[in-house]
Amino acid sequence: MRLLFAGLATVDLVQRVERFPGPDEKVQSASVDVAAGGPAANAAVTAAALGATVTLVSAVGAHPLGDLVRADLATHGVTLIDIAADSPEPPPVSAVTVLASTGERTIVSRNAGNRTVAAPADGLPDADLTLVDGHHPGLAVAAARSARRLLVDAGSWRPVFADVFPHAEVVACSGDFRHPDATAGTDEATAAAVRAVGVTNVVITHGPEPVHWYGPAGTRGSVPVPVVSAVDTAGAGDAFHGALAVALARGDLDLKATIAYASRIAAIRVTHAGPRAWLSHLP
C-alpha cells in the first residue's frame, strides 16, 4: 500500500505544563519534546506506523532546523521529497503547550506563511491514495489533479480548496471548518457546500463527540468515538487523517467502519503524552 501525503511539515516544540501562563508570566514545563509536525507530516507518520509505504512531499529547506524534521521523519519510516531543498529559510515552527491535567493545548504557528513553492518539476510519485492538507497551494493542486484517489484534510477553509475539492473522494472537515458557500454554520450546510462540487463523501469530526458523515444519494449518519481520558490532544486530528488514509487505501471497510477505525487510532493518540510515544501502543 503506497500512500502520498502533500502539505505542511513543521518543527514542533511541545512543552507540558501544569497550568497555562498568564500575560507576562513564566511557568516551568514538566517536559519538552521536539518533533516534525504539521497536518500532512503527522498524518504521514501515523500511516507509516500502521504499515503503509509513505512518501511526504513538503517544503523543509536547508536551514539547520530542517535537519530535525528530516531526522524525525526518517526515524518513523517516512520518505521525504523536499520541494524547497535549497532554501535557506527555516521551516515553520509551532510552539505547542499542553495542559497536563486535561490534554488541551495551545499552538502558536505561522504555518507556511507567505512561502511559495511548486510541485516537483518531474511530477509526483504514483500512490494508491493521496492526502493533501491545503498548505502550499501549488503543491496541493498538483497533487489533487494527479491523485488516483484523494483524501483532503480540511481543518479550516483555504481558498485553494476550491480547486482541490472537485478531485476528492473524501473531504474530512473539522467541526470548526466553515465553507464560504454554506448557508448556515451547521454540519449539514457544510456537507452540502462541499458535496456541491462533486465530492462523494464528507466526514466532519468534533473531537470527543461523534463523527458525522455524509455519503452518496443522501446517505448520512454518525459514528461514536471511543471514550477515553485524554492526556494530550495535540495532533489527534492528524492521527485520525493518517489512519483514515490507511483504511481507505485498504478498501476493505465501508465508510462507517473506516471512520470507526480512524477514531480508535486517534483515541490511542490522545491517551499518551508527547508527539511520538503513542506510536508504540498501536495495534
mmCIF file of C-alpha atoms in Angstrom:
data_model
loop_
_atom_site.group_PDB
_atom_site.id
_atom_site.type_symbol
_atom_site.label_atom_id
_atom_site.label_comp_id
_atom_site.label_asym_id
_atom_site.label_seq_id
_atom_site.Cartn_x
_atom_site.Cartn_y
_atom_site.Cartn_z
ATOM 1 C CA MET A 1 0.000 0.000 0.000
ATOM 2 C CA ARG A 2 1.633 3.234 -1.188
ATOM 3 C CA LEU A 3 0.372 6.499 0.254
ATOM 4 C CA LEU A 4 1.358 10.044 -0.703
ATOM 5 C CA PHE A 5 0.964 12.983 1.678
ATOM 6 C CA ALA A 6 1.355 16.514 0.328
ATOM 7 C CA GLY A 7 1.399 19.517 2.608
ATOM 8 C CA LEU A 8 2.885 21.096 5.688
ATOM 9 C CA ALA A 9 5.898 19.950 7.692
ATOM 10 C CA THR A 10 6.938 21.970 10.726
ATOM 11 C CA VAL A 11 9.245 21.797 13.692
ATOM 12 C CA ASP A 12 7.033 21.288 16.746
ATOM 13 C CA LEU A 13 8.336 22.359 20.144
ATOM 14 C CA VAL A 14 5.980 20.723 22.649
ATOM 15 C CA GLN A 15 6.027 21.640 26.336
ATOM 16 C CA ARG A 16 3.787 20.121 29.012
ATOM 17 C CA VAL A 17 2.662 22.405 31.847
ATOM 18 C CA GLU A 18 0.541 22.228 34.984
ATOM 19 C CA ARG A 19 -1.195 25.465 34.022
ATOM 20 C CA PHE A 20 -1.091 27.914 31.150
ATOM 21 C CA PRO A 21 0.804 31.121 31.938
ATOM 22 C CA GLY A 22 -0.965 34.446 32.125
ATOM 23 C CA PRO A 23 0.244 37.657 30.453
ATOM 24 C CA ASP A 24 3.875 38.482 31.268
ATOM 25 C CA GLU A 25 4.131 35.299 33.334
ATOM 26 C CA LYS A 26 6.562 32.391 33.100
ATOM 27 C CA VAL A 27 5.869 28.799 34.094
ATOM 28 C CA GLN A 28 8.167 25.796 34.216
ATOM 29 C CA SER A 29 7.366 22.920 31.884
ATOM 30 C CA ALA A 30 7.361 19.319 33.048
ATOM 31 C CA SER A 31 8.725 18.007 29.741
ATOM 32 C CA VAL A 32 9.957 19.161 26.351
ATOM 33 C CA ASP A 33 9.700 17.291 23.038
ATOM 34 C CA VAL A 34 10.863 18.301 19.566
ATOM 35 C CA ALA A 35 9.458 16.521 16.519
ATOM 36 C CA ALA A 36 8.270 17.054 12.995
ATOM 37 C CA GLY A 37 4.731 18.402 12.935
ATOM 38 C CA GLY A 38 2.113 19.773 10.597
ATOM 39 C CA PRO A 39 -1.070 18.079 9.363
ATOM 40 C CA ALA A 40 0.442 16.193 6.432
ATOM 41 C CA ALA A 41 3.634 15.220 8.288
ATOM 42 C CA ASN A 42 1.829 13.908 11.369
ATOM 43 C CA ALA A 43 -0.655 12.003 9.234
ATOM 44 C CA ALA A 44 2.233 10.517 7.252
ATOM 45 C CA VAL A 45 3.987 9.314 10.417
ATOM 46 C CA THR A 46 0.737 7.719 11.598
ATOM 47 C CA ALA A 47 0.197 5.923 8.293
ATOM 48 C CA ALA A 48 3.767 4.618 8.253
ATOM 49 C CA ALA A 49 3.367 3.298 11.794
ATOM 50 C CA LEU A 50 0.230 1.468 10.623
ATOM 51 C CA GLY A 51 2.201 -0.358 7.942
ATOM 52 C CA ALA A 52 1.834 1.771 4.815
ATOM 53 C CA THR A 53 4.679 2.733 2.492
ATOM 54 C CA VAL A 54 4.612 6.504 2.865
ATOM 55 C CA THR A 55 6.045 9.464 0.969
ATOM 56 C CA LEU A 56 5.654 13.037 2.195
ATOM 57 C CA VAL A 57 6.088 15.946 -0.219
ATOM 58 C CA SER A 58 6.694 19.197 1.628
ATOM 59 C CA ALA A 59 8.941 22.250 1.928
ATOM 60 C CA VAL A 60 11.622 21.818 4.583
ATOM 61 C CA GLY A 61 14.718 23.563 3.243
ATOM 62 C CA ALA A 62 18.439 23.724 4.022
ATOM 63 C CA HIS A 63 18.175 25.613 7.324
ATOM 64 C CA PRO A 64 19.637 23.653 10.286
ATOM 65 C CA LEU A 65 16.156 23.330 11.817
ATOM 66 C CA GLY A 66 15.186 21.307 8.771
ATOM 67 C CA ASP A 67 17.530 18.564 9.957
ATOM 68 C CA LEU A 68 15.191 17.981 12.904
ATOM 69 C CA VAL A 69 12.286 17.389 10.527
ATOM 70 C CA ARG A 70 14.275 15.105 8.239
ATOM 71 C CA ALA A 71 15.640 13.019 11.096
ATOM 72 C CA ASP A 72 12.255 12.520 12.752
ATOM 73 C CA LEU A 73 10.545 11.535 9.505
ATOM 74 C CA ALA A 74 13.320 9.101 8.612
ATOM 75 C CA THR A 75 13.199 7.541 12.075
ATOM 76 C CA HIS A 76 9.490 6.856 11.615
ATOM 77 C CA GLY A 77 9.693 5.402 8.133
ATOM 78 C CA VAL A 78 8.538 8.360 6.050
ATOM 79 C CA THR A 79 10.322 9.161 2.779
ATOM 80 C CA LEU A 80 10.599 12.932 2.303
ATOM 81 C CA ILE A 81 10.598 14.735 -1.031
ATOM 82 C CA ASP A 82 11.718 18.263 -0.163
ATOM 83 C CA ILE A 83 10.463 20.751 -2.757
ATOM 84 C CA ALA A 84 12.484 23.554 -1.148
ATOM 85 C CA ALA A 85 15.709 21.650 -0.519
ATOM 86 C CA ASP A 86 17.968 24.618 -1.351
ATOM 87 C CA SER A 87 16.010 27.268 0.536
ATOM 88 C CA PRO A 88 17.898 28.947 3.401
ATOM 89 C CA GLU A 89 14.628 29.849 5.145
ATOM 90 C CA PRO A 90 13.812 27.975 8.338
ATOM 91 C CA PRO A 91 10.874 25.586 8.220
ATOM 92 C CA PRO A 92 7.728 26.696 10.037
ATOM 93 C CA VAL A 93 7.980 26.317 13.813
ATOM 94 C CA SER A 94 4.988 25.575 16.052
ATOM 95 C CA ALA A 95 5.120 26.258 19.786
ATOM 96 C CA VAL A 96 2.732 23.774 21.391
ATOM 97 C CA THR A 97 1.820 23.981 25.075
ATOM 98 C CA VAL A 98 -0.133 21.055 26.526
ATOM 99 C CA LEU A 99 -2.086 21.306 29.793
ATOM 100 C CA ALA A 100 -1.164 18.193 31.775
ATOM 101 C CA SER A 101 -4.484 17.860 33.611
ATOM 102 C CA THR A 102 -6.736 17.786 30.530
ATOM 103 C CA GLY A 103 -4.559 17.287 27.444
ATOM 104 C CA GLU A 104 -5.822 20.566 25.982
ATOM 105 C CA ARG A 105 -3.279 22.570 24.048
ATOM 106 C CA THR A 106 -2.460 25.983 22.713
ATOM 107 C CA ILE A 107 -0.495 26.383 19.492
ATOM 108 C CA VAL A 108 1.346 29.381 18.101
ATOM 109 C CA SER A 109 2.414 28.814 14.499
ATOM 110 C CA ARG A 110 2.885 30.715 11.285
ATOM 111 C CA ASN A 111 2.369 27.558 9.225
ATOM 112 C CA ALA A 112 3.746 28.096 5.723
ATOM 113 C CA GLY A 113 3.402 31.890 5.989
ATOM 114 C CA ASN A 114 3.909 33.563 2.627
ATOM 115 C CA ARG A 115 6.243 30.864 1.356
ATOM 116 C CA THR A 116 5.507 29.936 -2.259
ATOM 117 C CA VAL A 117 6.606 26.573 -3.591
ATOM 118 C CA ALA A 118 5.599 24.435 -6.537
ATOM 119 C CA ALA A 119 5.289 20.722 -7.149
ATOM 120 C CA PRO A 120 8.417 18.843 -8.265
ATOM 121 C CA ALA A 121 9.253 19.530 -11.904
ATOM 122 C CA ASP A 122 9.386 15.819 -12.661
ATOM 123 C CA GLY A 123 5.972 15.199 -11.132
ATOM 124 C CA LEU A 124 4.753 13.392 -8.050
ATOM 125 C CA PRO A 125 5.222 9.706 -7.290
ATOM 126 C CA ASP A 126 2.385 7.308 -8.002
ATOM 127 C CA ALA A 127 0.332 6.233 -4.989
ATOM 128 C CA ASP A 128 -2.769 4.230 -4.187
ATOM 129 C CA LEU A 129 -4.177 7.198 -2.290
ATOM 130 C CA THR A 130 -3.095 10.805 -1.764
ATOM 131 C CA LEU A 131 -3.809 13.146 1.157
ATOM 132 C CA VAL A 132 -3.468 16.912 0.851
ATOM 133 C CA ASP A 133 -3.904 19.451 3.648
ATOM 134 C CA GLY A 134 -4.161 22.638 1.555
ATOM 135 C CA HIS A 135 -0.871 24.122 2.685
ATOM 136 C CA HIS A 136 1.489 25.060 -0.163
ATOM 137 C CA PRO A 137 -1.363 25.700 -2.654
ATOM 138 C CA GLY A 138 0.599 24.952 -5.840
ATOM 139 C CA LEU A 139 1.600 21.584 -4.444
ATOM 140 C CA ALA A 140 -1.946 20.877 -3.239
ATOM 141 C CA VAL A 141 -3.461 21.463 -6.684
ATOM 142 C CA ALA A 142 -0.814 19.377 -8.464
ATOM 143 C CA ALA A 143 -1.252 16.516 -6.008
ATOM 144 C CA ALA A 144 -5.048 16.660 -6.279
ATOM 145 C CA ARG A 145 -5.003 16.594 -10.064
ATOM 146 C CA SER A 146 -2.618 13.639 -10.243
ATOM 147 C CA ALA A 147 -4.155 11.558 -7.462
ATOM 148 C CA ARG A 148 -5.762 8.200 -8.161
ATOM 149 C CA ARG A 149 -7.856 8.663 -5.041
ATOM 150 C CA LEU A 150 -7.837 11.838 -2.991
ATOM 151 C CA LEU A 151 -8.455 12.474 0.695
ATOM 152 C CA VAL A 152 -8.492 16.122 1.813
ATOM 153 C CA ASP A 153 -7.715 17.246 5.352
ATOM 154 C CA ALA A 154 -9.863 20.372 5.674
ATOM 155 C CA GLY A 155 -9.134 21.719 9.120
ATOM 156 C CA SER A 156 -10.116 25.240 8.115
ATOM 157 C CA TRP A 157 -11.182 26.852 4.854
ATOM 158 C CA ARG A 158 -8.387 27.692 2.435
ATOM 159 C CA PRO A 159 -9.061 29.320 -0.960
ATOM 160 C CA VAL A 160 -7.096 26.558 -2.708
ATOM 161 C CA PHE A 161 -9.807 24.088 -1.691
ATOM 162 C CA ALA A 162 -11.995 25.500 -4.466
ATOM 163 C CA ASP A 163 -9.568 23.863 -6.912
ATOM 164 C CA VAL A 164 -8.843 20.774 -4.789
ATOM 165 C CA PHE A 165 -12.288 19.606 -3.632
ATOM 166 C CA PRO A 166 -13.614 18.657 -7.100
ATOM 167 C CA HIS A 167 -10.955 15.926 -7.271
ATOM 168 C CA ALA A 168 -11.677 14.458 -3.823
ATOM 169 C CA GLU A 169 -13.265 11.159 -2.921
ATOM 170 C CA VAL A 170 -13.393 12.100 0.766
ATOM 171 C CA VAL A 171 -13.144 15.507 2.425
ATOM 172 C CA ALA A 172 -12.542 15.285 6.177
ATOM 173 C CA CYS A 173 -13.501 18.536 7.913
ATOM 174 C CA SER A 174 -13.023 19.628 11.489
ATOM 175 C CA GLY A 175 -16.021 20.898 13.400
ATOM 176 C CA ASP A 176 -14.575 24.412 13.043
ATOM 177 C CA PHE A 177 -14.438 24.228 9.237
ATOM 178 C CA ARG A 178 -16.672 26.814 7.542
ATOM 179 C CA HIS A 179 -17.223 26.699 3.792
ATOM 180 C CA PRO A 180 -17.870 30.183 2.345
ATOM 181 C CA ASP A 181 -20.819 28.830 0.338
ATOM 182 C CA ALA A 182 -22.501 27.150 3.301
ATOM 183 C CA THR A 183 -25.891 28.663 4.023
ATOM 184 C CA ALA A 184 -25.533 28.127 7.782
ATOM 185 C CA GLY A 185 -22.922 27.120 10.299
ATOM 186 C CA THR A 186 -24.178 23.540 10.570
ATOM 187 C CA ASP A 187 -22.674 20.232 9.544
ATOM 188 C CA GLU A 188 -25.499 19.747 7.055
ATOM 189 C CA ALA A 189 -24.764 23.082 5.375
ATOM 190 C CA THR A 190 -21.041 22.372 5.310
ATOM 191 C CA ALA A 191 -21.563 18.944 3.785
ATOM 192 C CA ALA A 192 -23.958 20.308 1.169
ATOM 193 C CA ALA A 193 -21.497 23.013 0.107
ATOM 194 C CA VAL A 194 -18.613 20.540 -0.160
ATOM 195 C CA ARG A 195 -20.657 17.918 -1.992
ATOM 196 C CA ALA A 196 -21.947 20.532 -4.460
ATOM 197 C CA VAL A 197 -18.656 20.338 -6.376
ATOM 198 C CA GLY A 198 -18.820 16.562 -6.774
ATOM 199 C CA VAL A 199 -17.262 15.228 -3.563
ATOM 200 C CA THR A 200 -18.680 11.776 -2.819
ATOM 201 C CA ASN A 201 -18.119 11.649 0.940
ATOM 202 C CA VAL A 202 -17.826 14.307 3.633
ATOM 203 C CA VAL A 203 -16.630 13.493 7.153
ATOM 204 C CA ILE A 204 -16.884 16.033 9.980
ATOM 205 C CA THR A 205 -15.106 15.468 13.291
ATOM 206 C CA HIS A 206 -15.977 17.016 16.644
ATOM 207 C CA GLY A 207 -13.183 15.992 18.999
ATOM 208 C CA PRO A 208 -14.634 13.581 21.577
ATOM 209 C CA GLU A 209 -18.127 13.856 20.103
ATOM 210 C CA PRO A 210 -19.468 11.556 17.338
ATOM 211 C CA VAL A 211 -18.112 11.915 13.816
ATOM 212 C CA HIS A 212 -20.783 12.872 11.262
ATOM 213 C CA TRP A 213 -20.613 11.563 7.706
ATOM 214 C CA TYR A 214 -22.490 12.357 4.511
ATOM 215 C CA GLY A 215 -22.366 9.965 1.569
ATOM 216 C CA PRO A 216 -23.930 9.456 -1.871
ATOM 217 C CA ALA A 217 -27.677 9.544 -2.538
ATOM 218 C CA GLY A 218 -28.431 11.428 0.662
ATOM 219 C CA THR A 219 -26.980 8.814 2.999
ATOM 220 C CA ARG A 220 -25.723 10.127 6.298
ATOM 221 C CA GLY A 221 -25.008 9.051 9.829
ATOM 222 C CA SER A 222 -22.739 9.370 12.831
ATOM 223 C CA VAL A 223 -20.055 7.209 14.359
ATOM 224 C CA PRO A 224 -19.289 7.402 18.092
ATOM 225 C CA VAL A 225 -15.681 7.771 19.149
ATOM 226 C CA PRO A 226 -14.088 5.783 21.984
ATOM 227 C CA VAL A 227 -14.497 7.295 25.440
ATOM 228 C CA VAL A 228 -11.011 7.823 26.876
ATOM 229 C CA SER A 229 -9.229 10.057 29.349
ATOM 230 C CA ALA A 230 -7.244 12.461 27.196
ATOM 231 C CA VAL A 231 -3.775 13.482 28.324
ATOM 232 C CA ASP A 232 -2.547 15.105 25.089
ATOM 233 C CA THR A 233 -4.826 16.189 22.222
ATOM 234 C CA ALA A 234 -2.082 17.705 20.042
ATOM 235 C CA GLY A 235 -2.073 16.027 16.639
ATOM 236 C CA ALA A 236 -5.170 13.919 17.317
ATOM 237 C CA GLY A 237 -6.864 15.107 14.139
ATOM 238 C CA ASP A 238 -3.717 14.389 12.131
ATOM 239 C CA ALA A 239 -3.616 10.855 13.545
ATOM 240 C CA PHE A 240 -7.267 10.437 12.547
ATOM 241 C CA HIS A 241 -6.488 11.512 8.983
ATOM 242 C CA GLY A 242 -3.451 9.264 8.695
ATOM 243 C CA ALA A 243 -5.460 6.269 9.867
ATOM 244 C CA LEU A 244 -8.351 7.247 7.606
ATOM 245 C CA ALA A 245 -5.971 7.256 4.642
ATOM 246 C CA VAL A 246 -4.746 3.768 5.510
ATOM 247 C CA ALA A 247 -8.257 2.374 5.912
ATOM 248 C CA LEU A 248 -9.470 3.943 2.672
ATOM 249 C CA ALA A 249 -6.470 2.606 0.757
ATOM 250 C CA ARG A 250 -7.077 -0.900 2.094
ATOM 251 C CA GLY A 251 -10.585 -0.709 0.671
ATOM 252 C CA ASP A 252 -11.896 -3.486 2.896
ATOM 253 C CA LEU A 253 -14.118 -1.302 5.060
ATOM 254 C CA ASP A 254 -17.226 0.774 4.391
ATOM 255 C CA LEU A 255 -17.181 4.469 5.313
ATOM 256 C CA LYS A 256 -18.621 3.940 8.788
ATOM 257 C CA ALA A 257 -16.099 1.218 9.601
ATOM 258 C CA THR A 258 -13.319 3.347 8.158
ATOM 259 C CA ILE A 259 -14.276 6.249 10.427
ATOM 260 C CA ALA A 260 -14.519 3.928 13.427
ATOM 261 C CA TYR A 261 -11.020 2.603 12.731
ATOM 262 C CA ALA A 262 -9.551 6.110 12.405
ATOM 263 C CA SER A 263 -11.318 7.164 15.604
ATOM 264 C CA ARG A 264 -9.789 4.254 17.515
ATOM 265 C CA ILE A 265 -6.327 5.283 16.349
ATOM 266 C CA ALA A 266 -6.946 8.911 17.334
ATOM 267 C CA ALA A 267 -8.139 7.724 20.750
ATOM 268 C CA ILE A 268 -4.812 5.959 21.271
ATOM 269 C CA ARG A 269 -3.051 9.207 20.342
ATOM 270 C CA VAL A 270 -4.802 11.312 22.985
ATOM 271 C CA THR A 271 -4.179 8.852 25.819
ATOM 272 C CA HIS A 272 -0.380 9.207 25.623
ATOM 273 C CA ALA A 273 1.713 12.297 26.253
ATOM 274 C CA GLY A 274 4.198 13.563 23.693
ATOM 275 C CA PRO A 275 4.248 13.654 19.901
ATOM 276 C CA ARG A 276 5.624 10.147 19.217
ATOM 277 C CA ALA A 277 5.443 7.927 22.345
ATOM 278 C CA TRP A 278 1.917 6.858 21.447
ATOM 279 C CA LEU A 279 3.059 5.112 18.263
ATOM 280 C CA SER A 280 4.439 2.165 20.246
ATOM 281 C CA HIS A 281 0.917 1.468 21.519
ATOM 282 C CA LEU A 282 -0.647 0.973 18.090
ATOM 283 C CA PRO A 283 -2.139 -2.459 17.399
#
